[in-house]
Amino acid sequence: MTAIPSFTGDAHPYGGGDPYADYRTADFPFTQYVNLAARTLGASVIAANDEFFAQRENLLMPGRAEFDPEHFGHKGKIMDGWETRRRRGASAEHPWPMAEDHDWALVRLGAPGVIRGIVVDTAHFRGNYPQAVSVEGTSVAGSPSPEELLGDDVKWTTLVPRTPVGGHAANGFEVPLEQCFTHLRVNQHPDGGIARLRVYGEVVPDPAWLEVLGAFDVVALENGGRAEDASNLFYSPASNTIQPGRSRKMDDGWETRRRRDQGHDWIRYRLVAQSRIRAIEIDTAYLKGNSAGWASVSVRDGDASDWHEILPRTRLQPDTNHRFVLPEPAVGTHARVDIFPDGGISRLRLFGSLTEAGTAALSARHREVGG
């Protein structure tokens, strides 16, 4: 398990001007998945052994890290990330850190899931990034405390072995394990700073919890739904439409570029499992002069089946939450929202429950990955 080779190595000193001018990144193959470490899903950095220069909570902040070259505090340069103090050796004869010395942070994922890839972003950490990083994962039910997670009875699995990383760069690691995790331990060797942590994967919901809920949103990210594809992602990702809660601003939804043809835009979703849908919500919150004009919703049952329209093309109002009760339940494994001709929606909710086949498939998956 190694970082992409072109992103290891020293960063150039900051020379003024655009602080991102020499930032190194890549199109990682796993970023199509949901960020399991998103604060919007409920993720948190619950503990760290050291955060002398910059707080651990910065690791999960949305958006890219900011940099102000003149921003200093009582402890030194203020960085938008997690930064620890410099480690020292045991004596004047050996002033250097030992090989095993490292700093760590405990991250609770927003939802349990199978991790497909991890990005350790060292943006703006040029002379103060770690020499190497490693990441471990565990699955612990309930809401364990940091002390419980660090107990001798908790088994940690290596997701990213100790690997050199580059400064002022997005360091990406693919994770091949087909296993469900709830918490991560991020280690930096021996010390330094990390700007952002992104953990991409698939949510694995607890079937027992969904069964108790009865009716729930069968396309929501937190329940295991996923935006598989979309016609246009110019302004914002399609996965925004199934994030928890209502949209808080315009770019917290999905918006396409303006069409200059006779086509239309769409998003295709995979539901948590085969479901029986009874009601639909389409929200255009904060989309006022750019909301979709009309929308329709279709479902299909299985990857190869035909689409069946369950909500015909319907006029939408700007900045409005629209609710529709279906005349009869619709069964499917996938859904598609089509908007006409372009524009955006902020949220899609599909309320229903799992079928017997859906419950069986989800339970089997949950057992398979050790959820």
Short mmCIF file of C-alpha atoms in Angstrom, two decimals:
data_model
loop_
_atom_site.label_atom_id
_atom_site.label_comp_id
_atom_site.label_asym_id
_atom_site.label_seq_id
_atom_site.Cartn_x
_atom_site.Cartn_y
_atom_site.Cartn_z
CA MET A 1 0.00 0.00 0.00
CA THR A 2 1.78 3.17 -1.13
CA ALA A 3 0.91 6.74 -1.92
CA ILE A 4 0.90 7.61 -5.62
CA PRO A 5 4.67 7.97 -6.28
CA SER A 6 4.48 11.39 -7.96
CA PHE A 7 3.06 12.88 -4.77
CA THR A 8 5.83 11.89 -2.38
CA GLY A 9 8.78 14.13 -1.67
CA ASP A 10 9.49 17.61 -0.46
CA ALA A 11 7.27 20.59 -1.14
CA HIS A 12 8.64 23.92 -2.35
CA PRO A 13 8.84 26.75 0.20
CA TYR A 14 5.95 29.18 -0.03
CA GLY A 15 6.97 31.87 -2.48
CA GLY A 16 3.99 34.18 -2.21
CA GLY A 17 1.04 34.60 -4.52
CA ASP A 18 -1.45 31.76 -5.00
CA PRO A 19 -0.90 29.39 -2.04
CA TYR A 20 -2.24 26.49 -4.13
CA ALA A 21 -0.10 27.15 -7.21
CA ASP A 22 2.20 24.16 -6.60
CA TYR A 23 -0.31 21.93 -4.79
CA ARG A 24 -0.15 18.34 -6.07
CA THR A 25 -3.25 16.23 -6.55
CA ALA A 26 -4.68 13.52 -8.80
CA ASP A 27 -7.95 11.97 -9.91
CA PHE A 28 -8.14 9.10 -7.46
CA PRO A 29 -10.39 6.24 -8.63
CA PHE A 30 -12.21 5.91 -5.31
CA THR A 31 -13.53 9.48 -4.89
CA GLN A 32 -16.81 8.47 -6.58
CA TYR A 33 -17.80 7.00 -3.20
CA VAL A 34 -19.23 8.91 -0.25
CA ASN A 35 -16.87 10.50 2.27
CA LEU A 36 -17.53 8.43 5.39
CA ALA A 37 -15.59 10.99 7.45
CA ALA A 38 -17.87 13.91 6.54
CA ARG A 39 -19.15 16.03 9.41
CA THR A 40 -22.55 16.13 7.70
CA LEU A 41 -22.82 12.37 8.31
CA GLY A 42 -21.82 12.79 11.95
CA ALA A 43 -18.08 12.03 11.78
CA SER A 44 -15.79 13.46 14.44
CA VAL A 45 -12.16 13.48 15.54
CA ILE A 46 -12.77 12.32 19.09
CA ALA A 47 -9.22 12.39 20.46
CA ALA A 48 -5.56 13.08 19.64
CA ASN A 49 -2.41 12.67 21.67
CA ASP A 50 -1.17 16.15 20.71
CA GLU A 51 -2.64 19.21 18.96
CA PHE A 52 -0.25 21.91 20.15
CA PHE A 53 -0.19 24.04 17.00
CA ALA A 54 -3.54 23.25 15.33
CA GLN A 55 -6.70 21.50 16.46
CA ARG A 56 -7.55 17.96 15.45
CA GLU A 57 -11.10 18.96 14.42
CA ASN A 58 -9.72 20.75 11.36
CA LEU A 59 -9.04 17.36 9.77
CA LEU A 60 -12.70 16.88 8.83
CA MET A 61 -13.58 20.44 7.86
CA PRO A 62 -15.39 20.63 4.50
CA GLY A 63 -13.64 22.34 1.62
CA ARG A 64 -9.96 22.80 1.04
CA ALA A 65 -7.60 24.17 3.66
CA GLU A 66 -6.98 27.92 3.80
CA PHE A 67 -3.60 29.60 4.24
CA ASP A 68 -2.79 33.07 5.58
CA PRO A 69 1.00 33.62 5.62
CA GLU A 70 0.70 36.40 8.23
CA HIS A 71 -1.64 34.60 10.65
CA PHE A 72 0.30 33.83 13.84
CA GLY A 73 -0.85 33.17 17.40
CA HIS A 74 0.78 32.80 20.80
CA LYS A 75 2.01 29.30 19.93
CA GLY A 76 3.27 30.13 16.45
CA LYS A 77 1.96 29.89 12.89
CA ILE A 78 -1.76 29.11 12.79
CA MET A 79 -2.46 26.33 10.31
CA ASP A 80 -5.75 25.04 8.92
CA GLY A 81 -5.24 21.40 9.84
CA TRP A 82 -4.04 19.18 12.68
CA GLU A 83 -0.46 19.95 13.73
CA THR A 84 1.57 18.54 16.60
CA ARG A 85 4.72 19.86 18.28
CA ARG A 86 8.19 18.75 17.19
CA ARG A 87 9.27 15.50 18.83
CA ARG A 88 12.65 15.25 20.52
CA GLY A 89 14.93 12.40 21.51
CA ALA A 90 15.77 11.20 24.98
CA SER A 91 19.13 12.96 25.44
CA ALA A 92 21.66 15.37 23.99
CA GLU A 93 23.55 12.36 22.67
CA HIS A 94 20.43 11.20 20.81
CA PRO A 95 18.25 14.29 20.15
CA TRP A 96 16.27 12.67 17.35
CA PRO A 97 12.90 10.89 17.75
CA MET A 98 12.93 7.13 17.97
CA ALA A 99 11.75 5.13 14.95
CA GLU A 100 8.55 4.11 16.74
CA ASP A 101 7.64 7.66 17.87
CA HIS A 102 4.43 8.98 16.32
CA ASP A 103 1.34 11.09 16.94
CA TRP A 104 -2.21 9.83 16.52
CA ALA A 105 -5.81 10.94 16.15
CA LEU A 106 -8.97 8.86 16.62
CA VAL A 107 -11.72 9.41 14.04
CA ARG A 108 -15.30 8.19 14.40
CA LEU A 109 -16.78 7.67 10.95
CA GLY A 110 -20.13 9.29 10.25
CA ALA A 111 -21.55 5.92 9.21
CA PRO A 112 -20.10 2.39 9.37
CA GLY A 113 -18.81 1.29 6.00
CA VAL A 114 -16.41 -0.50 3.69
CA ILE A 115 -13.53 1.84 2.91
CA ARG A 116 -12.37 2.05 -0.72
CA GLY A 117 -9.75 4.77 -0.40
CA ILE A 118 -8.21 7.37 1.91
CA VAL A 119 -6.77 10.80 1.14
CA VAL A 120 -4.29 12.30 3.59
CA ASP A 121 -4.05 15.92 2.46
CA THR A 122 -1.01 17.94 3.57
CA ALA A 123 -2.05 21.21 1.89
CA HIS A 124 0.14 24.16 3.06
CA PHE A 125 2.26 21.89 5.24
CA ARG A 126 5.54 22.38 3.39
CA GLY A 127 8.32 22.09 5.96
CA ASN A 128 6.18 20.66 8.75
CA TYR A 129 4.37 17.64 7.25
CA PRO A 130 4.97 14.12 8.61
CA GLN A 131 7.66 11.93 7.12
CA ALA A 132 5.14 9.09 6.83
CA VAL A 133 1.58 8.19 7.77
CA SER A 134 -0.30 5.02 8.61
CA VAL A 135 -4.00 4.36 9.14
CA GLU A 136 -5.73 1.61 11.13
CA GLY A 137 -9.41 0.74 11.41
CA THR A 138 -11.67 -1.06 13.84
CA SER A 139 -15.36 -1.88 14.20
CA VAL A 140 -16.86 -1.29 17.62
CA ALA A 141 -20.61 -1.22 18.24
CA GLY A 142 -22.31 1.62 20.06
CA SER A 143 -20.57 4.84 21.04
CA PRO A 144 -17.21 3.87 22.59
CA SER A 145 -15.10 6.46 24.39
CA PRO A 146 -11.48 7.15 23.35
CA GLU A 147 -10.30 5.20 26.40
CA GLU A 148 -12.37 2.19 25.36
CA LEU A 149 -11.05 2.34 21.78
CA LEU A 150 -7.48 2.41 23.05
CA GLY A 151 -8.05 -0.58 25.34
CA ASP A 152 -6.11 -3.79 24.88
CA ASP A 153 -9.23 -5.72 23.87
CA VAL A 154 -9.86 -3.65 20.70
CA LYS A 155 -8.42 -5.14 17.53
CA TRP A 156 -7.06 -2.69 14.96
CA THR A 157 -6.58 -3.62 11.29
CA THR A 158 -3.96 -1.89 9.12
CA LEU A 159 -5.58 -0.05 6.21
CA VAL A 160 -2.53 1.98 5.17
CA PRO A 161 0.87 0.72 6.35
CA ARG A 162 3.53 3.23 7.32
CA THR A 163 4.13 5.04 4.04
CA PRO A 164 6.13 8.18 3.09
CA VAL A 165 4.00 11.14 2.04
CA GLY A 166 4.63 14.42 0.28
CA GLY A 167 4.11 17.93 1.56
CA HIS A 168 1.48 20.32 0.18
CA ALA A 169 -0.13 17.39 -1.65
CA ALA A 170 -3.12 15.07 -1.70
CA ASN A 171 -1.70 11.66 -0.81
CA GLY A 172 -4.11 8.92 -1.89
CA PHE A 173 -4.27 5.28 -0.81
CA GLU A 174 -6.55 2.56 -2.14
CA VAL A 175 -7.90 0.13 0.49
CA PRO A 176 -8.65 -3.41 -0.78
CA LEU A 177 -10.26 -4.81 2.39
CA GLU A 178 -13.88 -5.98 2.13
CA GLN A 179 -14.59 -5.22 5.78
CA CYS A 180 -16.80 -2.80 7.70
CA PHE A 181 -15.19 -0.17 9.98
CA THR A 182 -16.59 2.35 12.45
CA HIS A 183 -13.42 4.11 13.68
CA LEU A 184 -9.96 4.99 12.35
CA ARG A 185 -6.64 5.70 14.03
CA VAL A 186 -4.57 8.09 11.90
CA ASN A 187 -0.86 8.10 12.72
CA GLN A 188 1.80 10.56 11.61
CA HIS A 189 5.43 9.55 11.94
CA PRO A 190 7.10 11.06 13.87
CA ASP A 191 5.14 14.36 14.06
CA GLY A 192 3.94 17.25 11.92
CA GLY A 193 0.72 18.34 10.32
CA ILE A 194 -2.13 17.07 8.14
CA ALA A 195 -4.65 19.49 6.66
CA ARG A 196 -7.56 17.24 5.73
CA LEU A 197 -8.61 13.59 5.95
CA ARG A 198 -11.08 12.08 3.49
CA VAL A 199 -12.31 8.49 3.82
CA TYR A 200 -14.19 7.24 0.76
CA GLY A 201 -16.36 4.15 0.89
CA GLU A 202 -19.78 2.53 0.99
CA VAL A 203 -22.14 2.83 3.95
CA VAL A 204 -23.12 -0.51 5.48
CA PRO A 205 -26.27 0.12 7.55
CA ASP A 206 -27.43 -2.10 10.39
CA PRO A 207 -30.47 -4.11 9.16
CA ALA A 208 -31.84 -4.39 12.70
CA TRP A 209 -31.89 -0.61 13.07
CA LEU A 210 -33.66 -0.10 9.72
CA GLU A 211 -36.21 -2.78 10.63
CA VAL A 212 -37.06 -0.96 13.86
CA LEU A 213 -37.47 2.32 11.98
CA GLY A 214 -40.10 0.79 9.70
CA ALA A 215 -40.53 3.54 7.11
CA PHE A 216 -37.37 5.52 6.32
CA ASP A 217 -35.56 7.25 3.46
CA VAL A 218 -34.37 4.33 1.33
CA VAL A 219 -32.01 6.45 -0.82
CA ALA A 220 -30.31 8.46 1.97
CA LEU A 221 -26.53 8.23 2.24
CA GLU A 222 -26.67 7.51 5.95
CA ASN A 223 -28.97 4.53 5.27
CA GLY A 224 -26.77 3.06 2.54
CA GLY A 225 -28.11 4.75 -0.61
CA ARG A 226 -25.72 5.98 -3.29
CA ALA A 227 -25.69 8.33 -6.27
CA GLU A 228 -24.24 6.12 -9.01
CA ASP A 229 -24.12 8.49 -11.98
CA ALA A 230 -25.42 11.81 -13.27
CA SER A 231 -25.66 13.61 -16.59
CA ASN A 232 -23.82 16.70 -15.37
CA LEU A 233 -21.73 17.58 -12.30
CA PHE A 234 -20.61 21.04 -13.36
CA TYR A 235 -21.41 22.97 -10.18
CA SER A 236 -21.83 20.34 -7.47
CA PRO A 237 -21.87 16.57 -6.84
CA ALA A 238 -25.03 14.51 -7.24
CA SER A 239 -24.45 12.92 -3.82
CA ASN A 240 -25.41 16.24 -2.22
CA THR A 241 -29.04 15.41 -2.96
CA ILE A 242 -29.05 12.51 -0.47
CA GLN A 243 -27.02 14.12 2.31
CA PRO A 244 -28.56 14.33 5.80
CA GLY A 245 -30.69 17.34 6.66
CA ARG A 246 -31.93 20.18 4.51
CA SER A 247 -29.66 22.19 2.24
CA ARG A 248 -28.11 25.23 3.96
CA LYS A 249 -26.96 27.15 0.87
CA MET A 250 -27.09 26.97 -2.91
CA ASP A 251 -24.02 24.79 -3.46
CA ASP A 252 -25.25 22.27 -0.87
CA GLY A 253 -27.48 20.73 -3.55
CA TRP A 254 -27.01 19.58 -7.16
CA GLU A 255 -26.89 22.13 -9.99
CA THR A 256 -26.06 21.57 -13.67
CA ARG A 257 -24.72 23.96 -16.26
CA ARG A 258 -27.19 25.76 -18.51
CA ARG A 259 -28.28 23.61 -21.43
CA ARG A 260 -28.30 25.02 -24.93
CA ASP A 261 -29.95 21.98 -26.53
CA GLN A 262 -33.21 20.06 -26.27
CA GLY A 263 -31.97 17.52 -23.73
CA HIS A 264 -32.41 17.21 -19.98
CA ASP A 265 -30.40 16.23 -16.90
CA TRP A 266 -30.68 13.29 -14.49
CA ILE A 267 -29.22 11.41 -11.51
CA ARG A 268 -29.27 7.63 -11.07
CA TYR A 269 -29.30 6.18 -7.54
CA ARG A 270 -28.84 2.76 -5.96
CA LEU A 271 -31.19 2.24 -3.01
CA VAL A 272 -30.02 0.63 0.23
CA ALA A 273 -31.62 -2.63 -0.99
CA GLN A 274 -34.85 -3.65 -2.73
CA SER A 275 -37.46 -1.32 -1.27
CA ARG A 276 -41.14 -0.51 -1.37
CA ILE A 277 -41.43 3.27 -1.94
CA ARG A 278 -44.57 5.05 -0.73
CA ALA A 279 -43.74 8.78 -0.80
CA ILE A 280 -41.34 11.23 -2.45
CA GLU A 281 -39.86 14.59 -1.49
CA ILE A 282 -38.08 16.84 -4.00
CA ASP A 283 -36.60 19.93 -2.38
CA THR A 284 -35.28 22.97 -4.27
CA ALA A 285 -34.16 24.89 -1.15
CA TYR A 286 -31.87 27.88 -1.96
CA LEU A 287 -32.24 27.25 -5.70
CA LYS A 288 -34.25 30.29 -6.73
CA GLY A 289 -33.36 31.48 -10.23
CA ASN A 290 -31.76 28.16 -11.10
CA SER A 291 -34.07 25.42 -9.81
CA ALA A 292 -35.25 22.69 -12.18
CA GLY A 293 -38.44 23.58 -14.03
CA TRP A 294 -39.97 20.11 -13.92
CA ALA A 295 -38.96 16.72 -12.50
CA SER A 296 -39.97 13.08 -12.77
CA VAL A 297 -38.94 10.02 -10.75
CA SER A 298 -38.56 6.45 -12.01
CA VAL A 299 -37.51 3.15 -10.44
CA ARG A 300 -36.27 -0.19 -11.69
CA ASP A 301 -35.93 -3.54 -9.95
CA GLY A 302 -32.49 -4.99 -10.71
CA ASP A 303 -29.59 -3.76 -12.85
CA ALA A 304 -31.03 -5.03 -16.13
CA SER A 305 -34.72 -4.23 -15.76
CA ASP A 306 -36.60 -1.37 -17.46
CA TRP A 307 -37.34 1.96 -15.81
CA HIS A 308 -40.88 2.52 -14.55
CA GLU A 309 -42.09 6.07 -13.94
CA ILE A 310 -43.65 6.54 -10.48
CA LEU A 311 -43.87 10.35 -10.53
CA PRO A 312 -44.73 11.86 -13.92
CA ARG A 313 -43.12 15.09 -15.07
CA THR A 314 -44.23 17.63 -12.48
CA ARG A 315 -43.77 21.41 -12.21
CA LEU A 316 -41.37 22.49 -9.47
CA GLN A 317 -41.28 25.80 -7.61
CA PRO A 318 -38.04 27.54 -6.60
CA ASP A 319 -36.84 27.25 -2.99
CA THR A 320 -39.66 24.84 -2.09
CA ASN A 321 -40.00 21.36 -0.60
CA HIS A 322 -42.43 19.30 -2.74
CA ARG A 323 -44.16 16.21 -1.27
CA PHE A 324 -45.90 13.44 -3.19
CA VAL A 325 -47.77 10.41 -1.82
CA LEU A 326 -47.80 7.56 -4.35
CA PRO A 327 -51.18 6.00 -5.18
CA GLU A 328 -49.58 2.57 -4.65
CA PRO A 329 -46.15 1.44 -3.42
CA ALA A 330 -43.39 1.11 -6.03
CA VAL A 331 -40.82 -1.69 -5.68
CA GLY A 332 -37.26 -1.21 -6.89
CA THR A 333 -33.54 -1.38 -6.27
CA HIS A 334 -32.63 1.77 -8.23
CA ALA A 335 -34.18 5.19 -8.73
CA ARG A 336 -33.68 8.00 -11.19
CA VAL A 337 -34.70 11.63 -10.99
CA ASP A 338 -34.95 13.49 -14.31
CA ILE A 339 -35.04 17.30 -14.34
CA PHE A 340 -36.22 19.39 -17.26
CA PRO A 341 -34.49 21.03 -18.91
CA ASP A 342 -31.63 21.78 -16.48
CA GLY A 343 -30.98 23.55 -13.17
CA GLY A 344 -30.94 21.78 -9.87
CA ILE A 345 -32.55 20.24 -6.82
CA SER A 346 -31.20 20.28 -3.28
CA ARG A 347 -32.56 17.01 -1.88
CA LEU A 348 -34.40 13.84 -2.96
CA ARG A 349 -36.14 11.69 -0.34
CA LEU A 350 -37.76 8.34 -1.10
CA PHE A 351 -39.73 7.11 1.91
CA GLY A 352 -40.57 3.45 2.23
CA SER A 353 -39.36 0.17 3.70
CA LEU A 354 -37.35 -2.85 2.68
CA THR A 355 -39.01 -5.82 1.04
CA GLU A 356 -38.35 -9.31 2.43
CA ALA A 357 -35.81 -9.87 -0.35
CA GLY A 358 -34.19 -6.49 0.40
CA THR A 359 -33.91 -7.29 4.11
CA ALA A 360 -32.34 -10.69 3.36
CA ALA A 361 -29.80 -9.19 0.93
CA LEU A 362 -28.85 -6.40 3.33
CA SER A 363 -28.50 -8.82 6.26
CA ALA A 364 -26.25 -11.09 4.20
CA ARG A 365 -24.06 -8.12 3.22
CA HIS A 366 -23.88 -6.96 6.83
CA ARG A 367 -22.66 -10.39 7.95
CA GLU A 368 -20.22 -10.65 5.04
CA VAL A 369 -18.31 -7.50 5.98
CA GLY A 370 -18.50 -8.04 9.74
CA GLY A 371 -20.87 -5.16 10.49
#
